[in-house]
Tab-separated table of C-alpha atoms in Angstrom:
chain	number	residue	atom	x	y	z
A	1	UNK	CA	-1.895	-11.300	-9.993
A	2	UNK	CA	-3.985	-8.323	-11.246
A	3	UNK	CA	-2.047	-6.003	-13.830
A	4	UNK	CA	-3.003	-2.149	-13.027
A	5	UNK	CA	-1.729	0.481	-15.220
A	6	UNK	CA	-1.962	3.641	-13.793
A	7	UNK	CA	-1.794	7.146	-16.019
A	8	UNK	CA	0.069	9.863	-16.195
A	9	UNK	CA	2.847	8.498	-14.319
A	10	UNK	CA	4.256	12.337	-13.633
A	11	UNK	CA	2.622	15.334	-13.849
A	12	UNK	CA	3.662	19.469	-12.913
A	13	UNK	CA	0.601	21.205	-12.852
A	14	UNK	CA	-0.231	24.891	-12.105
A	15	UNK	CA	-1.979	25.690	-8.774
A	16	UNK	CA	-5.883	26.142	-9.377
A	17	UNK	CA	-5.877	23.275	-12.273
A	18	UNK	CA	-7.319	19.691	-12.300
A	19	UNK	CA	-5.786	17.017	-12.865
A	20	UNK	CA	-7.148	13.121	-13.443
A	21	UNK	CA	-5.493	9.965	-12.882
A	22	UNK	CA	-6.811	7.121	-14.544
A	23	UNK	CA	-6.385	3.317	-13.318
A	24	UNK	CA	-6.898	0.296	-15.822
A	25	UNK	CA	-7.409	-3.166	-14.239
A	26	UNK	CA	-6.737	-6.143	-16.341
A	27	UNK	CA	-9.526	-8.152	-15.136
A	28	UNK	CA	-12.578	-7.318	-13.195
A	29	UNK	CA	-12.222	-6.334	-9.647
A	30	UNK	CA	-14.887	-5.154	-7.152
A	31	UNK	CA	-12.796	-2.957	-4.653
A	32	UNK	CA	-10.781	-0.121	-6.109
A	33	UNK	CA	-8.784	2.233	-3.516
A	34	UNK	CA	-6.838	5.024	-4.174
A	35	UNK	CA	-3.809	6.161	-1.580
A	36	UNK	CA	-1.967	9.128	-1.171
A	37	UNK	CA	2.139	9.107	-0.129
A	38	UNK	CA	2.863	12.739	0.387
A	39	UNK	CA	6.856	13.472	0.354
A	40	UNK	CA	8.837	11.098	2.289
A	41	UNK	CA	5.654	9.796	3.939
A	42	UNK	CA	2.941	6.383	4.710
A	43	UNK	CA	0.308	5.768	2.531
A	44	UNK	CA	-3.104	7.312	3.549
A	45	UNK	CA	-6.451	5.940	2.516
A	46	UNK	CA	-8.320	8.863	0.403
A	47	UNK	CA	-11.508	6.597	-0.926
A	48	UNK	CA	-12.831	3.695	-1.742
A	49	UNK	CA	-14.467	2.910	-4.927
A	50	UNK	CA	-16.937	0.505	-5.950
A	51	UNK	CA	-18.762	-0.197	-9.590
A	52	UNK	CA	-22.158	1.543	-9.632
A	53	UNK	CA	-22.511	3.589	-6.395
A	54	UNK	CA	-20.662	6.591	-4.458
A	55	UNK	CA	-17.222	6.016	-3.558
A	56	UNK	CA	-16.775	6.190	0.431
A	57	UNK	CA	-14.221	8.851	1.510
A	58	UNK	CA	-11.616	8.646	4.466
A	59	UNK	CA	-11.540	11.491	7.071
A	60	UNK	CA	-9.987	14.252	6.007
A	61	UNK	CA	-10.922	13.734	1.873
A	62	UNK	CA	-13.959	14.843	0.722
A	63	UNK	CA	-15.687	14.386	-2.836
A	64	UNK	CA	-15.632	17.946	-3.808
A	65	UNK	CA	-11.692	17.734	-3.553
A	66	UNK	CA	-10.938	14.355	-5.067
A	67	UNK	CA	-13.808	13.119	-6.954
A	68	UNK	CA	-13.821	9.579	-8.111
A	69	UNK	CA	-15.495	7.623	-10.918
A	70	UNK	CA	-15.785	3.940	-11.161
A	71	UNK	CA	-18.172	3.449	-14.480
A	72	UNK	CA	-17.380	-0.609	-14.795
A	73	UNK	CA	-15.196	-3.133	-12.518
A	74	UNK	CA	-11.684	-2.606	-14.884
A	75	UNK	CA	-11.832	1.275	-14.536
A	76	UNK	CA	-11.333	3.912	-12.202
A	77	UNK	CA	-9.842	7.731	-11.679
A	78	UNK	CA	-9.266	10.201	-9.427
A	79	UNK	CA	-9.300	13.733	-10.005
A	80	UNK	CA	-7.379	16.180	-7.682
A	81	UNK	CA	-9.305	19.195	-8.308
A	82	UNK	CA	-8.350	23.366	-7.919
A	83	UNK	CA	-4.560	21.977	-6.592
A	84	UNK	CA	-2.340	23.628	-4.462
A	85	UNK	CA	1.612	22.625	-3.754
A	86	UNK	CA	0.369	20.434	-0.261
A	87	UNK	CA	-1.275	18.148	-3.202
A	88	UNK	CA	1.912	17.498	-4.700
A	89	UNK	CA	2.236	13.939	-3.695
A	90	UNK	CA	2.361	10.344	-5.054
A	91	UNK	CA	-1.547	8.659	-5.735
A	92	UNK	CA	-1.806	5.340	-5.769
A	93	UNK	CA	-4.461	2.678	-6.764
A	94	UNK	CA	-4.814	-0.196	-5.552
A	95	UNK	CA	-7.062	-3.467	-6.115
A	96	UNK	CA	-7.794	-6.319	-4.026
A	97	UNK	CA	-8.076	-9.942	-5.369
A	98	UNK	CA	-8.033	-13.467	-4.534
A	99	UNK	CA	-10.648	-15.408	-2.384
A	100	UNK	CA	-11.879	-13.035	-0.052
A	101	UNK	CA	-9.676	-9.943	-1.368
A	102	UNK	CA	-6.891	-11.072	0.566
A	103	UNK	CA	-4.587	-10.038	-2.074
A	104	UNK	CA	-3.920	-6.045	-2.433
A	105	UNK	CA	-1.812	-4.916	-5.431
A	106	UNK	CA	-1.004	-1.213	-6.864
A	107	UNK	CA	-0.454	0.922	-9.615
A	108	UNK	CA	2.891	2.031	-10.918
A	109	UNK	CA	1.792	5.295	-9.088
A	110	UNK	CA	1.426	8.684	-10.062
A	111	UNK	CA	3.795	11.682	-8.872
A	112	UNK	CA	2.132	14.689	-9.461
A	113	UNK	CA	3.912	17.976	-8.328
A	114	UNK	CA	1.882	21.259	-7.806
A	115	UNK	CA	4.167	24.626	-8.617
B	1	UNK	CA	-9.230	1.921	15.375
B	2	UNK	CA	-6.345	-0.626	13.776
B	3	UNK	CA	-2.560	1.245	14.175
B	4	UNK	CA	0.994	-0.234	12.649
B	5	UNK	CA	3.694	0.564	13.781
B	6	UNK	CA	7.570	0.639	12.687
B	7	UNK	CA	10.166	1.437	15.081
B	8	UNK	CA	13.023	1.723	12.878
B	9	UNK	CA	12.953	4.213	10.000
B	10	UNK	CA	16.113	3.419	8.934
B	11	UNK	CA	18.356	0.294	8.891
B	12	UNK	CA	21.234	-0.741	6.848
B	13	UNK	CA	22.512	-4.439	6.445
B	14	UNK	CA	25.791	-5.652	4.833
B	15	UNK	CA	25.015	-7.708	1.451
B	16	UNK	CA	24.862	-11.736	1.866
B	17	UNK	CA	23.632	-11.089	5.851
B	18	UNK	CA	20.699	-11.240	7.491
B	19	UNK	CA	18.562	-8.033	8.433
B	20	UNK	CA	15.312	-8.063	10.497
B	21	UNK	CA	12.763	-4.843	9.633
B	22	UNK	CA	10.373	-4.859	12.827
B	23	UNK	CA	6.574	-3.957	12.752
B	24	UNK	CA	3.826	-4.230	15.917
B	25	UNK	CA	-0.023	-3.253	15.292
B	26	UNK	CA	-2.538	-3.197	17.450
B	27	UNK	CA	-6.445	-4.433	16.877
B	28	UNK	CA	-9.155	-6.050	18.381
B	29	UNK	CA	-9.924	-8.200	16.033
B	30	UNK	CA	-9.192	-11.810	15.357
B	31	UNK	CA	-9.490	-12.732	12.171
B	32	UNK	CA	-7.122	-9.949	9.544
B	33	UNK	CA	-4.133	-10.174	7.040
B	34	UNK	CA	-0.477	-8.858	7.739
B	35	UNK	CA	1.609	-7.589	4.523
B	36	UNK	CA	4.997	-6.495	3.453
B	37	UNK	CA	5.445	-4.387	0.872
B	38	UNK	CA	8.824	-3.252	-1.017
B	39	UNK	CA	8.532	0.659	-2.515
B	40	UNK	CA	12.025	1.026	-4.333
B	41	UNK	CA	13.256	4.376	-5.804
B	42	UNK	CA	10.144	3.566	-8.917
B	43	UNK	CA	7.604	4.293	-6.297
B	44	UNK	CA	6.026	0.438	-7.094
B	45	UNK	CA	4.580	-0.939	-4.627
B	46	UNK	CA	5.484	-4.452	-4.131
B	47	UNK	CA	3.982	-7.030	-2.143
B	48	UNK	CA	6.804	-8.969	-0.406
B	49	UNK	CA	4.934	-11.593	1.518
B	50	UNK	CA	1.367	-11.964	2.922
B	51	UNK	CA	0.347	-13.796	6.522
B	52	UNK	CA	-2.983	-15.101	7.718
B	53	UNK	CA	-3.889	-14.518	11.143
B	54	UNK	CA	-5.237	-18.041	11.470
B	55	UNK	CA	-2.248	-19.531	10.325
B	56	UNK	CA	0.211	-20.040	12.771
B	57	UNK	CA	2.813	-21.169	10.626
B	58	UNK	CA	5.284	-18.222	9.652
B	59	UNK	CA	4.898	-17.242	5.546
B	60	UNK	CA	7.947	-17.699	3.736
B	61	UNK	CA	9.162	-16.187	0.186
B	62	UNK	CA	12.155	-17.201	-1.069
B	63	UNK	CA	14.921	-15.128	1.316
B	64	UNK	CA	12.038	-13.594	2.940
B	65	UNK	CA	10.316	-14.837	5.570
B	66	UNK	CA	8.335	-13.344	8.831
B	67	UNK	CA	8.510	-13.957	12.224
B	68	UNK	CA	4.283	-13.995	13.591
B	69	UNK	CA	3.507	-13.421	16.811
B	70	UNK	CA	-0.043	-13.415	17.111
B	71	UNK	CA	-0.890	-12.753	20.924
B	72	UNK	CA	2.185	-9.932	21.224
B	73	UNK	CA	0.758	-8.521	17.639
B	74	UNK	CA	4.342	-8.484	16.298
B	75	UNK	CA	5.123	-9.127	12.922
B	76	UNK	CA	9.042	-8.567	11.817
B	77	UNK	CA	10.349	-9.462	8.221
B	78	UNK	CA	13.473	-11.186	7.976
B	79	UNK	CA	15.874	-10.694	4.708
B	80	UNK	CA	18.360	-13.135	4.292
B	81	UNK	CA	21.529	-13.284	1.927
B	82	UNK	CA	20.511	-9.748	1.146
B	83	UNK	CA	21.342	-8.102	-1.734
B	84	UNK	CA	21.796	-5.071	-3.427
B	85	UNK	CA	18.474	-4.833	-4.783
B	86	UNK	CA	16.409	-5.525	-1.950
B	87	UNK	CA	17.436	-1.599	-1.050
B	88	UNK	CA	13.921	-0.196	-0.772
B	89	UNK	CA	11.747	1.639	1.868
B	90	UNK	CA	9.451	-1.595	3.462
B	91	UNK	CA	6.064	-0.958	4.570
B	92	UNK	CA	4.269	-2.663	6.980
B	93	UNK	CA	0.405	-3.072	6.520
B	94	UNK	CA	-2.574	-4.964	8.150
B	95	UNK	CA	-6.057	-5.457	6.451
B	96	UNK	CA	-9.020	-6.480	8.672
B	97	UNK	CA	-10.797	-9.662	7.358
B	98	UNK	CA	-14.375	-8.128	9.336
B	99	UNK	CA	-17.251	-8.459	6.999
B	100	UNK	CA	-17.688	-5.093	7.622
B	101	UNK	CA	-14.461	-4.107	6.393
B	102	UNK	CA	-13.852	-2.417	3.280
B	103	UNK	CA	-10.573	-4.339	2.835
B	104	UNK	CA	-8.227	-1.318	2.322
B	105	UNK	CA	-4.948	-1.082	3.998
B	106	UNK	CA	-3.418	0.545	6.796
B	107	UNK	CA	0.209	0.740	6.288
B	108	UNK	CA	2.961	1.698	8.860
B	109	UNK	CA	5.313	4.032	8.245
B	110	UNK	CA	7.914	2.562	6.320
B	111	UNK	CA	11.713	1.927	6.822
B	112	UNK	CA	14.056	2.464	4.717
B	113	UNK	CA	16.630	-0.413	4.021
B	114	UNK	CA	20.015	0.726	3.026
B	115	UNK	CA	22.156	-3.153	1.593
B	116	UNK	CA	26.031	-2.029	1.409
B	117	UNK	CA	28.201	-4.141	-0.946
């Protein structure tokens, strides 16, 4: 199974700030996701991303708020940009793997609290 | 649109018995992929067991193993000999297998398993 190391595992960060969360895939993977498990909650879709073009955003997300890189097939992160407290959450990425992606394993996730 | 669901947000089951964590979804499709996954207090996710929707036998890890019923779209986990460190919240999810799926998740809403000693 894929290894994903996700960074910073915690974070408090002021309101108004930025913050980037940075996933590392041991081998090369073509879908990336990214989740996020707000307090006590599911996990929601916020984007996919794929190597060389635009990642595809979920209702509700939009690039301005959570932009996304994806520069090679090992790499990925997700900003959380200008927070507020209802971004304090848990992000998650996620890869798929296996013939026909039918394998789906995450980060350690990040909790990042907004004060 | 694909929905899972999870009745029971909480259950608690006695260690070394059985315990069955229920899940239904609902689709149109055929062809798709059914998942458990295990969040303990560490907020990893962990995948538990995986079925096929073409496979009518019922996956089976270990102590875990599901009970899939295809035409009621049920899809319960069953936990036996439990033990103390299968306390976790257990989250449901289906993936479509359409080729014009992007192969992300949708996950019910969890429940919480409580194992007393």
């Amino acid at each position: 199974s894929a290894v994903i190391s996700q960074k910073p595992s915690r974070d408090i960060c002021q309101r108004g700030t930025s913050l980037t969360i940075q996933c590392q895939v041991d081998s090369q993977v073509t879908m990336m996701f990214w989740y996020r498990q707000q307090p006590g909650q599911s996990l929601t879709l916020i984007a996919t991303a794929n190597q060389g073009s635009e990642a595809t955003y979920e209702s509700g997300f939009v690039i301005d708020k959570f932009p996304i890189s994806r520069p090679n097939l090992t790499f990925s992160t997700l900003t959380v940009s200008n927070m507020s407290p209802e971004d304090s959450s848990i992000y998650l990425c996620s890869v798929g793997e296996g013939l026909m992606n039918t394998e789906a394993f995450f980060g350690q996730g990040t909790r990042l609290t907004v004060v | 649109a694909q929905t899972v669901t999870q009745s029971q947000p909480e259950m608690s089951v006695q260690e070394a018995e059985t315990v069955t964590l229920s899940c239904t979804y609902d689709t149109s499709e055929s062809d798709y992929y059914l998942f458990w996954y295990k969040q303990p207090p560490s907020r990893q996710m962990i995948l538990v067991i995986r079925q096929e929707a073409y496979k009518q036998q019922n996956a089976t890890e270990n102590r875990f193993s599901v009970n899939f019923q295809k035409a009621a779209k049920s899809f319960s986990l069953k936990i036996s000999d439990s033990q103390l460190g299968d306390a976790a919240m257990y989250f449901c999810a289906y993936r479509s297998d359409y080729g014009g799926s992007q192969g992300n998740l949708i996950f019910g809403k969890g429940t919480k398993l409580s194992v007393k000693p």
